[in-house]
């Protein structure tokens, strides 16, 4: 028996007449009198290889038992295909059944809703759509690592269990080894007895620890899970998601914008260059403008727009009769996704890097401009997504940072280690955060964030 | 002002006579009457660039204030160095001070103990040793991704918050949004009100979910944080660490051993090829046999040894008078690190892949051999480390797996989704787990696992 050939390689091969072995799951099995056709897929590509079976070569009951979802080995000759849309097929000489598939297989039928499939997240991985999504997700992760490695950034593992709250905001999950039943019985919570001897939570961001890395190693990036205990049941929210957070010493606002634009274009270009078949499929099934949108993002220069100018444009637009669900209340307001998407999709028809937001609506660690009102933020706004990157120059002055912490009523003592970066050899630096799933939504054209992570964690849902 | 040149690039440059700008942290500053020497490092390499300052070009007090740990910009001419051990240096024309460094800087002195530095994990990143360790850690992560990507594996993000216990063992951290003070007051625990509507924990392994990926996408790997709430204060244990867990459909025991050996050799070779300066430093400062050990692992074929033969060798060795701390009690015993290291370091003087352990001492999902006693495990034992990889073929028979779950008194209903992989189109498959920090210990020569992760989580310690 020849060793296994992956379907992706078999489909590319022109070694017609050679015997090969393919292994995979049956996507469909149809038969006529003279011949059976089995479409076989092994996850290595969205395309199936067609297996042609002469029924006389196999026990009839056995052959009939090979239904959608079954797992088999096929050994046979690779031949040029007569059928349309495929270059080659396998003429089966021998089939081994690894595992049959009972009729209650939840992915039996085509065209089931994504909502239905979410209940079977462990089985939806075997469908065309989710195969495509998760191959693309893999490729985006590889692009992230390759980009940063090639640019001299170090992958830096910040802790997930933390005793601090990165942004002084955000609802957090508590992590504990206290026996809750005992807590209930005893009537008191004794953190001395907890694993870490104090109250700990799951991180909402690795940024602050990332800055520790950047101010030592020069340039780092994090890429890991992040948690928010927000009770939001929307197509945009996950309780557990993956974040990418680069931090760079000696970087200013202009360089940060260049980095953001270059990085995200690199990722999108990577998808176009490396995920052709999967994107074709999604373009056909999910969003007919997908590939065109990806291509235009790669080609166009991003608009660089101050928040102040952005507000002015929105105010003008309202004057001209445009209605928004959330009103434009003027300078100082926080933009909603609808406003961001208007600027990107309708006004500029290009991605926008919005800069210099009011300091009051942004986090304490962001560097203020000389005007004392705005800060050196650099958020990237994208079609369909709205904010895809949130970035800023970081405040490097110890005094100003302490002042900001005090002004916001935050606890200075919890930030001692963070402030040390400004106390000992402080340096100008900047960084940004990208929610990985938002990138995947953009690149796949999928609509619901629960469909671009293998096993979504949302309120009342921690299955699998 | 010319744009910034990284120290690593400046040191490689031969553009003598050209003006460059370097930015970084002062490692040392010494002066004679005529000239000051500043050793500057920016994290891009373990090597410093020497900055030569003519004191007449700068205010004397300012120049004096540039002490170890300070952060500066230097613009000046790149010149060929007269000194030993360096090719070039910078003749300063202009220095800008970004941040001074007060005298209580904790990394002031050289030769401080690792134990001392652990208390300042946020500052130790700026030392030679930890710079080297975390640049190597980065490189090992890149090697992992590159290896699997090049071999057609998909990076698969398994969930961290889980309602199941992957191996039916292991102490877990609970994750909750219940207010513990309220739990204490109310006297009861109502999981209906918890975020996920049930009791949830942090995962101890992504393997079971990884198998869901492998039996759909063909070959996947996980690489993410993993948690154990073991109250172990040893140089080997972390409460939060990173695991790599590939799973491969259609892989048998022989192929699994080949994968393990090829993968780990690739990573070690990557370190030798890409981390030369850092390894040289660690070889000199931490372990004089480090590079030699790495080279021998790459060169030698790993020994493939059944557990049964391993026990026989150990029994023979004891007969010949060798003493072990933990006695050799015969077939069926679990080997301790001391026994593993004897086989690797003294008996074979090569890494060993130990196979076919007694099924009773291993996890429920491992495939049993026909003898009914042993299972198709494939653990890799390494010098200095002991077990570095734990792998096995997975049981693909639904009936056998259910039987094993029942025999072990585990709750079958919690594994419904896992069992579905065997119910619907089951396939033979195999995989392994590698504790990332163990690999980093091996490749860096460091002794304590707390020194190869940026911010260690251990009992009573969740700082930073």
XYZ file of C-alpha atoms in Angstrom, chain B residues 113-279:
167
model
C 20.944 36.113 41.856
C 18.059 34.852 39.737
C 16.026 34.628 42.916
C 16.561 38.321 43.575
C 15.743 39.204 39.985
C 12.477 37.225 40.078
C 11.125 39.864 42.435
C 11.788 42.417 39.708
C 10.565 40.363 36.788
C 9.467 43.584 35.074
C 13.000 44.960 35.169
C 15.027 41.767 34.735
C 13.984 41.816 31.067
C 16.639 44.514 30.654
C 19.514 42.241 31.695
C 21.771 40.205 29.430
C 20.550 36.834 30.646
C 16.841 37.537 30.386
C 17.228 39.364 27.111
C 18.869 36.217 25.759
C 16.250 33.903 27.265
C 13.284 35.823 25.853
C 14.779 36.326 22.429
C 15.300 32.559 22.347
C 11.765 31.987 23.637
C 10.494 34.113 20.758
C 12.544 32.148 18.292
C 11.272 28.822 19.603
C 7.676 30.016 19.190
C 8.435 31.055 15.620
C 10.056 27.687 14.943
C 6.940 25.920 16.253
C 4.627 27.873 13.970
C 6.918 27.588 10.975
C 7.352 23.850 11.384
C 3.669 23.088 11.596
C 2.671 25.552 8.894
C 5.251 24.110 6.505
C 3.939 20.611 7.257
C 0.288 21.419 6.555
C -0.957 21.647 10.154
C -3.528 24.307 11.081
C -3.115 26.420 14.195
C -6.290 25.748 16.140
C -7.456 27.883 19.055
C -9.026 25.644 21.662
C -10.970 27.321 24.476
C -9.385 28.197 27.808
C -12.566 28.446 29.801
C -14.101 25.010 29.903
C -16.889 23.106 31.575
C -15.028 19.795 31.215
C -11.861 18.354 32.680
C -9.689 17.160 29.797
C -8.007 14.208 31.432
C -10.349 13.467 34.278
C -7.534 14.595 36.515
C -5.562 17.678 37.463
C -6.481 20.397 39.885
C -8.213 23.259 38.123
C -8.801 26.951 38.670
C -12.440 27.917 38.820
C -13.625 30.820 36.656
C -16.613 32.743 37.919
C -18.469 36.036 37.856
C -20.294 35.234 41.090
C -19.554 37.799 43.746
C -17.792 35.748 46.408
C -18.726 38.126 49.185
C -22.347 37.685 48.222
C -21.923 33.918 48.057
C -20.570 34.048 51.598
C -23.466 36.198 52.780
C -26.231 34.308 51.023
C -24.956 30.922 52.164
C -25.454 29.297 48.770
C -23.820 28.936 45.367
C -26.209 29.473 42.502
C -24.462 28.526 39.260
C -27.556 29.541 37.331
C -26.419 33.080 38.024
C -22.823 32.476 37.015
C -21.714 33.870 33.649
C -21.918 30.558 31.836
C -24.834 29.233 33.859
C -22.698 26.417 35.206
C -19.425 25.728 36.964
C -16.446 26.479 34.689
C -12.680 26.178 34.993
C -9.454 26.983 33.185
C -8.382 24.211 30.846
C -5.608 21.766 31.737
C -5.181 20.703 28.095
C -6.567 21.569 24.682
C -6.156 18.028 23.434
C -9.741 16.827 23.396
C -10.889 19.905 21.479
C -7.787 19.567 19.335
C -8.986 16.103 18.300
C -12.214 17.704 17.101
C -10.093 19.890 14.848
C -7.857 17.069 13.609
C -10.781 14.831 12.695
C -12.101 17.613 10.453
C -9.115 19.607 9.190
C -6.731 16.641 9.092
C -3.859 18.010 11.153
C -3.948 20.765 13.731
C -1.805 22.082 16.550
C -2.636 24.141 19.570
C -0.196 26.577 21.144
C -1.659 28.411 24.066
C -1.788 28.859 27.818
C -2.734 25.979 30.066
C -3.364 25.926 33.791
C -2.758 23.648 36.760
C -3.771 24.629 40.267
C -1.220 22.323 41.867
C 0.287 23.633 45.033
C 3.814 22.762 43.905
C 6.647 25.106 44.720
C 9.350 23.524 42.585
C 11.694 24.695 39.812
C 9.564 22.562 37.444
C 5.995 23.748 38.073
C 3.991 26.739 36.905
C 0.299 27.381 37.496
C 0.114 29.001 34.045
C 2.265 27.712 31.208
C 2.159 27.314 27.413
C 1.487 24.013 25.715
C 1.852 22.825 22.139
C -0.493 19.989 21.200
C -0.541 18.686 17.629
C -3.186 16.152 16.636
C -3.124 14.314 13.333
C -5.743 12.237 11.574
C -4.595 8.954 10.037
C -1.297 8.943 11.933
C 0.038 5.706 13.445
C 2.560 5.101 16.215
C 5.600 4.925 13.953
C 4.652 8.137 12.154
C 3.989 9.831 15.482
C 7.502 9.008 16.716
C 8.933 10.323 13.459
C 6.943 13.541 13.876
C 8.053 14.041 17.489
C 11.709 13.523 16.652
C 11.651 15.638 13.523
C 9.749 18.463 15.223
C 11.946 18.777 18.261
C 15.142 18.523 16.219
C 13.817 21.273 13.986
C 13.259 23.554 16.983
C 16.701 22.904 18.437
C 18.336 23.381 15.047
C 16.422 26.654 14.678
C 17.941 27.872 17.930
C 21.441 26.916 16.800
C 20.907 28.625 13.435
C 19.120 31.774 14.634
C 20.186 32.483 18.229
C 23.929 32.213 17.973
C 24.949 35.217 20.075
C 22.419 34.521 22.813
C 23.405 30.847 22.996
